[in-house]
mmCIF file of C-alpha atoms and ligand atoms in Angstrom:
data_model
loop_
_atom_site.group_PDB
_atom_site.id
_atom_site.type_symbol
_atom_site.label_atom_id
_atom_site.label_comp_id
_atom_site.label_asym_id
_atom_site.label_seq_id
_atom_site.Cartn_x
_atom_site.Cartn_y
_atom_site.Cartn_z
ATOM 1 C CA MET A 1 54.556 -30.271 -47.279
ATOM 2 C CA ASN A 2 56.920 -26.836 -45.098
ATOM 3 C CA LYS A 3 57.165 -27.532 -41.300
ATOM 4 C CA ASP A 4 54.054 -25.009 -40.186
ATOM 5 C CA ILE A 5 51.182 -23.134 -41.676
ATOM 6 C CA LEU A 6 52.205 -19.858 -40.881
ATOM 7 C CA THR A 7 49.590 -18.375 -44.719
ATOM 8 C CA LEU A 8 48.365 -20.021 -47.386
ATOM 9 C CA LEU A 9 50.961 -19.592 -49.880
ATOM 10 C CA ASP A 10 53.183 -22.106 -47.754
ATOM 11 C CA LEU A 11 50.775 -25.001 -49.169
ATOM 12 C CA GLU A 12 50.307 -26.627 -52.934
ATOM 13 C CA LYS A 13 47.270 -27.425 -54.306
ATOM 14 C CA GLU A 14 47.758 -31.087 -52.903
ATOM 15 C CA ASP A 15 48.515 -29.728 -49.917
ATOM 16 C CA PHE A 16 44.943 -27.789 -50.123
ATOM 17 C CA GLU A 17 42.629 -30.826 -51.175
ATOM 18 C CA LEU A 18 44.493 -33.057 -48.417
ATOM 19 C CA PHE A 19 42.840 -31.429 -45.838
ATOM 20 C CA PHE A 20 40.237 -30.813 -48.075
ATOM 21 C CA LYS A 21 40.140 -35.213 -48.206
ATOM 22 C CA ARG A 22 40.911 -36.190 -44.534
ATOM 23 C CA ALA A 23 37.962 -32.915 -43.543
ATOM 24 C CA LEU A 24 36.037 -34.755 -44.981
ATOM 25 C CA GLU A 25 36.833 -38.024 -44.304
ATOM 26 C CA LEU A 26 37.162 -37.143 -40.486
ATOM 27 C CA LYS A 27 33.895 -35.831 -40.207
ATOM 28 C CA LYS A 28 32.209 -38.066 -41.600
ATOM 29 C CA ASN A 29 34.092 -41.489 -38.817
ATOM 30 C CA LYS A 30 33.133 -38.727 -36.224
ATOM 31 C CA LYS A 31 29.603 -39.009 -36.586
ATOM 32 C CA LYS A 32 29.460 -42.170 -36.812
ATOM 33 C CA GLY A 33 31.298 -43.419 -33.648
ATOM 34 C CA ILE A 34 34.449 -44.230 -35.455
ATOM 35 C CA GLU A 35 37.207 -43.639 -32.822
ATOM 36 C CA GLU A 36 40.404 -42.468 -34.141
ATOM 37 C CA ARG A 37 43.365 -42.682 -32.041
ATOM 38 C CA SER A 38 46.788 -40.741 -34.661
ATOM 39 C CA LEU A 39 47.660 -38.295 -32.528
ATOM 40 C CA ALA A 40 47.415 -40.710 -28.135
ATOM 41 C CA GLY A 41 50.617 -39.183 -27.051
ATOM 42 C CA LYS A 42 51.558 -35.665 -28.064
ATOM 43 C CA THR A 43 50.743 -32.728 -26.491
ATOM 44 C CA LEU A 44 49.437 -29.401 -29.130
ATOM 45 C CA GLY A 45 50.699 -26.291 -26.913
ATOM 46 C CA LEU A 46 47.552 -23.269 -27.213
ATOM 47 C CA ILE A 47 49.214 -19.327 -26.662
ATOM 48 C CA PHE A 48 46.764 -16.644 -27.443
ATOM 49 C CA ASP A 49 47.593 -12.679 -27.144
ATOM 50 C CA LYS A 50 44.561 -12.187 -28.601
ATOM 51 C CA PRO A 51 40.173 -13.648 -27.320
ATOM 52 C CA SER A 52 39.054 -16.369 -29.721
ATOM 53 C CA THR A 53 35.783 -18.818 -28.772
ATOM 54 C CA ARG A 54 35.536 -21.422 -31.394
ATOM 55 C CA THR A 55 39.104 -21.838 -33.035
ATOM 56 C CA ARG A 56 40.889 -22.148 -29.847
ATOM 57 C CA LEU A 57 37.777 -24.989 -28.828
ATOM 58 C CA SER A 58 37.889 -26.638 -32.168
ATOM 59 C CA PHE A 59 41.926 -26.986 -31.640
ATOM 60 C CA GLU A 60 41.565 -28.176 -28.448
ATOM 61 C CA VAL A 61 39.011 -30.754 -28.515
ATOM 62 C CA ALA A 62 40.848 -31.827 -31.760
ATOM 63 C CA MET A 63 43.382 -32.917 -29.758
ATOM 64 C CA ILE A 64 41.151 -35.194 -27.494
ATOM 65 C CA GLN A 65 39.201 -36.631 -29.734
ATOM 66 C CA LEU A 66 42.226 -37.498 -32.127
ATOM 67 C CA GLY A 67 44.061 -38.623 -28.264
ATOM 68 C CA GLY A 68 46.422 -36.306 -27.710
ATOM 69 C CA ALA A 69 45.832 -33.759 -25.072
ATOM 70 C CA SER A 70 45.978 -29.305 -24.745
ATOM 71 C CA ILE A 71 47.395 -27.054 -23.099
ATOM 72 C CA PHE A 72 46.107 -23.353 -23.427
ATOM 73 C CA ILE A 73 49.420 -21.458 -22.383
ATOM 74 C CA SER A 74 48.581 -17.752 -21.835
ATOM 75 C CA ALA A 75 51.255 -15.525 -23.863
ATOM 76 C CA LYS A 76 50.781 -13.066 -20.209
ATOM 77 C CA ASP A 77 51.244 -15.965 -17.464
ATOM 78 C CA THR A 78 54.576 -16.845 -19.195
ATOM 79 C CA GLN A 79 58.409 -15.702 -18.662
ATOM 80 C CA MET A 80 57.809 -13.321 -22.168
ATOM 81 C CA VAL A 81 55.858 -11.928 -20.173
ATOM 82 C CA ARG A 82 59.400 -10.231 -18.521
ATOM 83 C CA ASN A 83 60.548 -10.095 -22.114
ATOM 84 C CA GLU A 84 62.026 -14.106 -21.962
ATOM 85 C CA PRO A 85 62.894 -14.092 -25.888
ATOM 86 C CA VAL A 86 60.656 -15.897 -28.738
ATOM 87 C CA ARG A 87 64.076 -18.136 -30.030
ATOM 88 C CA ASP A 88 64.383 -18.435 -26.282
ATOM 89 C CA THR A 89 60.904 -20.052 -25.298
ATOM 90 C CA ALA A 90 61.053 -21.123 -28.960
ATOM 91 C CA ARG A 91 63.272 -23.371 -28.433
ATOM 92 C CA VAL A 92 62.255 -24.003 -24.447
ATOM 93 C CA LEU A 93 58.695 -25.743 -25.500
ATOM 94 C CA SER A 94 59.791 -27.662 -28.743
ATOM 95 C CA ARG A 95 61.569 -29.815 -25.678
ATOM 96 C CA TYR A 96 57.958 -30.255 -24.479
ATOM 97 C CA LEU A 97 55.266 -29.774 -27.313
ATOM 98 C CA ASP A 98 54.851 -31.237 -30.516
ATOM 99 C CA GLY A 99 53.451 -29.101 -31.988
ATOM 100 C CA LEU A 100 52.021 -24.864 -31.502
ATOM 101 C CA ALA A 101 49.306 -22.762 -32.504
ATOM 102 C CA ILE A 102 49.689 -18.785 -32.100
ATOM 103 C CA ARG A 103 47.436 -16.316 -31.861
ATOM 104 C CA THR A 104 49.207 -13.322 -32.027
ATOM 105 C CA TYR A 105 49.277 -9.795 -33.675
ATOM 106 C CA SER A 106 52.215 -9.831 -35.766
ATOM 107 C CA GLN A 107 52.712 -12.120 -38.097
ATOM 108 C CA ASP A 108 57.265 -11.322 -37.482
ATOM 109 C CA LEU A 109 56.831 -12.900 -34.806
ATOM 110 C CA LEU A 110 54.429 -15.913 -35.981
ATOM 111 C CA LYS A 111 57.674 -16.222 -37.274
ATOM 112 C CA GLU A 112 60.071 -15.137 -35.543
ATOM 113 C CA PHE A 113 58.724 -18.686 -33.274
ATOM 114 C CA ALA A 114 58.335 -20.456 -36.090
ATOM 115 C CA GLU A 115 61.711 -20.124 -37.392
ATOM 116 C CA PHE A 116 63.656 -21.263 -33.652
ATOM 117 C CA SER A 117 60.578 -23.799 -33.530
ATOM 118 C CA ALA A 118 61.520 -28.057 -33.293
ATOM 119 C CA ILE A 119 58.242 -28.410 -33.759
ATOM 120 C CA PRO A 120 55.334 -27.084 -37.007
ATOM 121 C CA VAL A 121 53.789 -23.907 -35.496
ATOM 122 C CA ILE A 122 50.687 -23.024 -37.294
ATOM 123 C CA ASN A 123 48.889 -19.845 -37.656
ATOM 124 C CA ALA A 124 45.740 -19.195 -35.813
ATOM 125 C CA LEU A 125 45.152 -15.773 -36.394
ATOM 126 C CA THR A 126 46.645 -13.023 -37.076
ATOM 127 C CA ASP A 127 46.667 -9.146 -37.976
ATOM 128 C CA LEU A 128 47.878 -10.241 -41.503
ATOM 129 C CA TYR A 129 45.951 -13.543 -41.934
ATOM 130 C CA HIS A 130 43.803 -16.622 -40.850
ATOM 131 C CA PRO A 131 45.268 -19.163 -42.909
ATOM 132 C CA CYS A 132 43.091 -21.719 -40.677
ATOM 133 C CA GLN A 133 39.288 -19.745 -40.959
ATOM 134 C CA VAL A 134 39.681 -19.734 -44.683
ATOM 135 C CA LEU A 135 40.837 -23.875 -44.968
ATOM 136 C CA SER A 136 38.006 -25.196 -43.039
ATOM 137 C CA ASP A 137 35.746 -21.800 -45.002
ATOM 138 C CA LEU A 138 36.878 -23.904 -47.884
ATOM 139 C CA MET A 139 35.614 -26.877 -47.218
ATOM 140 C CA THR A 140 32.833 -25.950 -46.356
ATOM 141 C CA VAL A 141 31.866 -24.785 -49.644
ATOM 142 C CA ILE A 142 33.259 -27.785 -51.435
ATOM 143 C CA GLU A 143 30.508 -29.527 -48.842
ATOM 144 C CA HIS A 144 27.498 -26.982 -50.450
ATOM 145 C CA LYS A 145 29.652 -25.843 -54.160
ATOM 146 C CA GLY A 146 30.914 -30.311 -54.606
ATOM 147 C CA GLY A 147 34.087 -28.084 -55.511
ATOM 148 C CA TYR A 148 35.316 -24.475 -55.436
ATOM 149 C CA GLU A 149 36.385 -24.462 -59.240
ATOM 150 C CA GLY A 150 34.901 -21.128 -62.089
ATOM 151 C CA LEU A 151 32.785 -19.627 -58.507
ATOM 152 C CA LYS A 152 32.555 -16.038 -57.606
ATOM 153 C CA ILE A 153 33.400 -16.351 -53.884
ATOM 154 C CA THR A 154 32.524 -12.580 -53.473
ATOM 155 C CA TRP A 155 34.365 -10.660 -50.695
ATOM 156 C CA VAL A 156 32.356 -7.621 -49.072
ATOM 157 C CA GLY A 157 33.729 -5.496 -46.519
ATOM 158 C CA ASP A 158 37.420 -4.664 -44.419
ATOM 159 C CA GLY A 159 40.206 -5.942 -46.633
ATOM 160 C CA ASN A 160 41.471 -8.142 -43.962
ATOM 161 C CA ASN A 161 43.644 -10.526 -42.262
ATOM 162 C CA VAL A 162 40.325 -13.268 -43.184
ATOM 163 C CA SER A 163 40.470 -11.518 -47.225
ATOM 164 C CA HIS A 164 44.092 -12.176 -47.390
ATOM 165 C CA SER A 165 43.316 -16.062 -46.748
ATOM 166 C CA TRP A 166 41.613 -16.182 -49.115
ATOM 167 C CA ILE A 167 43.278 -13.583 -51.243
ATOM 168 C CA ASN A 168 46.635 -17.161 -50.732
ATOM 169 C CA ALA A 169 43.686 -19.517 -51.520
ATOM 170 C CA ALA A 170 42.829 -17.720 -54.343
ATOM 171 C CA ALA A 171 46.790 -17.649 -56.042
ATOM 172 C CA VAL A 172 47.279 -21.505 -54.793
ATOM 173 C CA LEU A 173 44.388 -22.277 -56.408
ATOM 174 C CA GLY A 174 43.558 -20.292 -59.119
ATOM 175 C CA LEU A 175 39.846 -19.276 -57.900
ATOM 176 C CA ASN A 176 37.933 -16.224 -59.222
ATOM 177 C CA LEU A 177 37.439 -13.551 -56.383
ATOM 178 C CA VAL A 178 36.051 -11.040 -56.751
ATOM 179 C CA LEU A 179 36.698 -8.484 -53.157
ATOM 180 C CA ALA A 180 34.235 -5.395 -52.857
ATOM 181 C CA CYS A 181 36.581 -2.932 -49.670
ATOM 182 C CA PRO A 182 35.725 0.833 -49.355
ATOM 183 C CA GLU A 183 38.602 3.256 -50.140
ATOM 184 C CA GLY A 184 41.003 3.599 -47.588
ATOM 185 C CA TYR A 185 40.573 -0.444 -46.358
ATOM 186 C CA TYR A 186 41.275 -2.374 -48.963
ATOM 187 C CA PRO A 187 43.494 -5.765 -48.573
ATOM 188 C CA ASP A 188 47.263 -5.401 -48.620
ATOM 189 C CA THR A 189 48.963 -4.787 -51.919
ATOM 190 C CA ASP A 190 51.611 -6.743 -51.945
ATOM 191 C CA ILE A 191 49.253 -9.138 -50.411
ATOM 192 C CA LEU A 192 47.483 -8.963 -53.866
ATOM 193 C CA GLU A 193 50.763 -8.314 -55.808
ATOM 194 C CA LYS A 194 52.566 -11.531 -54.992
ATOM 195 C CA ALA A 195 48.441 -13.310 -55.410
ATOM 196 C CA ARG A 196 48.000 -12.040 -59.028
ATOM 197 C CA GLU A 197 50.997 -13.711 -59.596
ATOM 198 C CA ARG A 198 51.020 -16.323 -58.797
ATOM 199 C CA SER A 199 47.153 -17.303 -59.648
ATOM 200 C CA HIS A 200 45.979 -18.892 -63.067
ATOM 201 C CA GLY A 201 42.140 -17.815 -61.794
ATOM 202 C CA SER A 202 41.424 -14.242 -61.543
ATOM 203 C CA ILE A 203 41.788 -11.544 -58.067
ATOM 204 C CA ILE A 204 39.224 -8.394 -58.129
ATOM 205 C CA VAL A 205 39.343 -5.730 -55.786
ATOM 206 C CA THR A 206 36.668 -2.914 -56.013
ATOM 207 C CA SER A 207 34.791 -0.407 -54.212
ATOM 208 C CA ASP A 208 30.958 -1.377 -55.596
ATOM 209 C CA PRO A 209 29.382 -3.840 -53.496
ATOM 210 C CA VAL A 210 26.460 -4.185 -56.036
ATOM 211 C CA GLU A 211 28.250 -5.427 -58.703
ATOM 212 C CA ALA A 212 30.510 -8.216 -56.363
ATOM 213 C CA ALA A 213 27.713 -8.895 -55.336
ATOM 214 C CA LYS A 214 26.401 -10.134 -58.592
ATOM 215 C CA ASN A 215 25.583 -14.033 -59.996
ATOM 216 C CA ALA A 216 27.855 -14.272 -57.061
ATOM 217 C CA ASP A 217 28.162 -18.071 -55.823
ATOM 218 C CA VAL A 218 29.056 -17.644 -52.747
ATOM 219 C CA ILE A 219 29.526 -13.934 -50.463
ATOM 220 C CA TYR A 220 32.062 -13.849 -47.868
ATOM 221 C CA THR A 221 31.799 -10.794 -44.839
ATOM 222 C CA ASP A 222 33.087 -10.415 -41.694
ATOM 223 C CA VAL A 223 33.485 -7.612 -38.573
ATOM 224 C CA TRP A 224 34.298 -3.634 -40.026
ATOM 225 C CA ALA A 225 36.912 -3.553 -36.572
ATOM 226 C CA SER A 226 38.770 -6.350 -36.303
ATOM 227 C CA MET A 227 40.882 -7.292 -32.820
ATOM 228 C CA GLY A 228 43.285 -4.714 -31.568
ATOM 229 C CA GLN A 229 41.642 -2.339 -33.800
ATOM 230 C CA GLU A 230 38.061 -1.161 -31.418
ATOM 231 C CA SER A 231 39.031 2.703 -31.587
ATOM 232 C CA GLU A 232 38.126 2.741 -35.063
ATOM 233 C CA GLN A 233 34.905 0.945 -35.052
ATOM 234 C CA LYS A 234 32.601 3.728 -35.254
ATOM 235 C CA ALA A 235 34.346 5.884 -37.906
ATOM 236 C CA ARG A 236 34.105 2.358 -39.586
ATOM 237 C CA ALA A 237 30.670 1.813 -39.247
ATOM 238 C CA ARG A 238 29.665 5.006 -41.288
ATOM 239 C CA VAL A 239 33.008 4.474 -44.040
ATOM 240 C CA PHE A 240 30.648 0.349 -44.457
ATOM 241 C CA GLU A 241 27.562 1.529 -44.442
ATOM 242 C CA PRO A 242 26.644 0.381 -47.980
ATOM 243 C CA PHE A 243 28.836 -2.628 -47.435
ATOM 244 C CA HIS A 244 26.175 -3.977 -45.276
ATOM 245 C CA VAL A 245 24.949 -7.501 -46.830
ATOM 246 C CA ASP A 246 21.163 -7.321 -46.721
ATOM 247 C CA LYS A 247 18.430 -8.801 -48.654
ATOM 248 C CA GLU A 248 18.696 -5.986 -52.209
ATOM 249 C CA LEU A 249 22.367 -6.856 -52.095
ATOM 250 C CA LEU A 250 21.112 -11.406 -52.308
ATOM 251 C CA GLU A 251 18.975 -10.246 -54.733
ATOM 252 C CA ASN A 252 20.726 -10.057 -57.644
ATOM 253 C CA SER A 253 23.709 -13.372 -56.983
ATOM 254 C CA SER A 254 23.024 -16.392 -57.396
ATOM 255 C CA GLN A 255 19.363 -18.019 -57.194
ATOM 256 C CA ASP A 256 21.126 -20.743 -54.496
ATOM 257 C CA VAL A 257 23.867 -18.349 -53.216
ATOM 258 C CA ILE A 258 25.547 -19.192 -49.660
ATOM 259 C CA ILE A 259 26.710 -16.503 -47.401
ATOM 260 C CA MET A 260 29.380 -17.386 -45.356
ATOM 261 C CA HIS A 261 30.573 -15.189 -42.099
ATOM 262 C CA CYS A 262 33.313 -16.530 -39.933
ATOM 263 C CA LEU A 263 32.353 -14.900 -36.934
ATOM 264 C CA PRO A 264 31.750 -13.547 -34.323
ATOM 265 C CA VAL A 265 29.709 -11.170 -35.804
ATOM 266 C CA HIS A 266 27.955 -8.274 -35.588
ATOM 267 C CA ARG A 267 24.025 -8.457 -36.713
ATOM 268 C CA GLY A 268 22.969 -5.088 -38.529
ATOM 269 C CA GLU A 269 26.181 -4.487 -38.765
ATOM 270 C CA GLU A 270 28.394 -5.802 -42.052
ATOM 271 C CA ILE A 271 25.419 -8.732 -42.249
ATOM 272 C CA SER A 272 21.124 -8.380 -40.984
ATOM 273 C CA GLU A 273 19.895 -10.927 -39.221
ATOM 274 C CA GLU A 274 17.970 -12.256 -41.376
ATOM 275 C CA VAL A 275 20.520 -13.302 -44.197
ATOM 276 C CA LEU A 276 22.679 -14.232 -41.366
ATOM 277 C CA GLU A 277 19.565 -16.341 -40.036
ATOM 278 C CA GLY A 278 18.545 -17.425 -43.826
ATOM 279 C CA PRO A 279 18.558 -20.744 -45.422
ATOM 280 C CA HIS A 280 21.208 -19.862 -47.438
ATOM 281 C CA SER A 281 23.889 -18.259 -45.056
ATOM 282 C CA VAL A 282 26.295 -22.608 -43.369
ATOM 283 C CA VAL A 283 28.173 -20.464 -40.901
ATOM 284 C CA TRP A 284 27.400 -22.654 -38.172
ATOM 285 C CA ASP A 285 28.938 -25.056 -40.637
ATOM 286 C CA GLN A 286 31.669 -23.295 -41.058
ATOM 287 C CA SER A 287 31.975 -23.292 -37.176
ATOM 288 C CA GLU A 288 31.386 -26.540 -37.190
ATOM 289 C CA ASN A 289 34.434 -27.360 -39.961
ATOM 290 C CA LYS A 290 37.303 -26.034 -38.385
ATOM 291 C CA LEU A 291 37.158 -28.578 -35.541
ATOM 292 C CA HIS A 292 37.529 -31.296 -38.851
ATOM 293 C CA MET A 293 40.151 -29.071 -40.121
ATOM 294 C CA HIS A 294 41.714 -29.023 -37.408
ATOM 295 C CA LYS A 295 42.314 -32.958 -37.184
ATOM 296 C CA ALA A 296 43.436 -32.438 -40.693
ATOM 297 C CA ILE A 297 45.676 -30.576 -40.153
ATOM 298 C CA LEU A 298 47.569 -32.151 -36.650
ATOM 299 C CA GLU A 299 47.419 -35.191 -37.884
ATOM 300 C CA VAL A 300 49.487 -34.584 -41.377
ATOM 301 C CA LEU A 301 51.731 -31.671 -39.217
ATOM 302 C CA ILE A 302 52.742 -33.707 -36.480
ATOM 303 C CA LYS A 303 52.200 -37.797 -36.680
HETATM 304 N N1 CP B 1 36.444 -17.252 -36.001
HETATM 305 C C1 CP B 1 37.178 -17.798 -35.639
HETATM 306 O O1 CP B 1 38.373 -18.006 -35.542
HETATM 307 O O2 CP B 1 36.858 -17.251 -33.840
HETATM 308 P P1 CP B 1 37.223 -17.489 -33.022
HETATM 309 O O3 CP B 1 38.771 -15.702 -32.240
HETATM 310 O O4 CP B 1 36.491 -17.770 -32.154
HETATM 311 O O5 CP B 1 38.364 -18.336 -33.049
HETATM 312 N N1 NVA B 2 39.051 -10.190 -39.288
HETATM 313 C C1 NVA B 2 38.833 -10.472 -37.471
HETATM 314 C C2 NVA B 2 38.228 -11.974 -37.223
HETATM 315 C C3 NVA B 2 37.953 -12.908 -36.711
HETATM 316 C C4 NVA B 2 38.114 -14.519 -36.064
HETATM 317 C C5 NVA B 2 39.443 -10.707 -36.568
HETATM 318 O O1 NVA B 2 40.692 -9.917 -36.947
HETATM 319 O O2 NVA B 2 39.445 -9.984 -35.447
#
């Protein structure tokens, strides 16, 4: 296993399987009231340049529940704001901490952190990827569908960071992934090309959401404007209108399709209230599973 998780391409299929197995076990143990102390004496640092509810909290609670501790580091309150280089910060933090979870804009900055850190660095979302989200989402798929093999997994909406991590997961696991995005908002071409080279499944991009949703076992959507794209919100809302996930779009999907969204959600934009709160939605399980998956990731990387 690599020292860091910067993208899902850092993982082999066996690594995914190890995380799924341990996260499911940890979830079961938590429900039974079994206490875990695997990270006693360890400290995770969290550097977040963008807002977060789920990712930050689930990493922090994960450390507490595993007997360790976490420290939230607001980047603007460190010397980084006065231009202390990343390479210096990374080396200093490595002398105090046992792991770092970072949410920031640039994937290159994250890479630099990882390069100069002696400790594991975990991507907690960048403009390009959200790998831990998709690990916990796949855990949710396994819980609801019994596995991921042979499923038609459909992404509807923006070709964004979360979609890129789905593409990488598809590459490593051989998923059948269809992404329906408006023209001009397709996933990154290089990411797609690299994934297709590695994949033994299929990764298809289309601008037809209705065709993409046909016989889908999983339909996943996300906001139309991600963090940092707020000024594009209005223009995007017009272009993305046909990609709204509602009851009509679900009509030709599999009868027991599950509906996924990483949250936070804009009700009435990318998804209707009815579908989000309806019987096919598994969004709250997704949120819960971030906690169990983050525990598994931290145990494996930090222990
Ligand atoms: N899904 C997710 O990453 O949520 P937060 O932005 O609240 O962490
Ligand atoms: N694509 C969204 C995901 C939020 C968890 C964003 O980057 O804002």
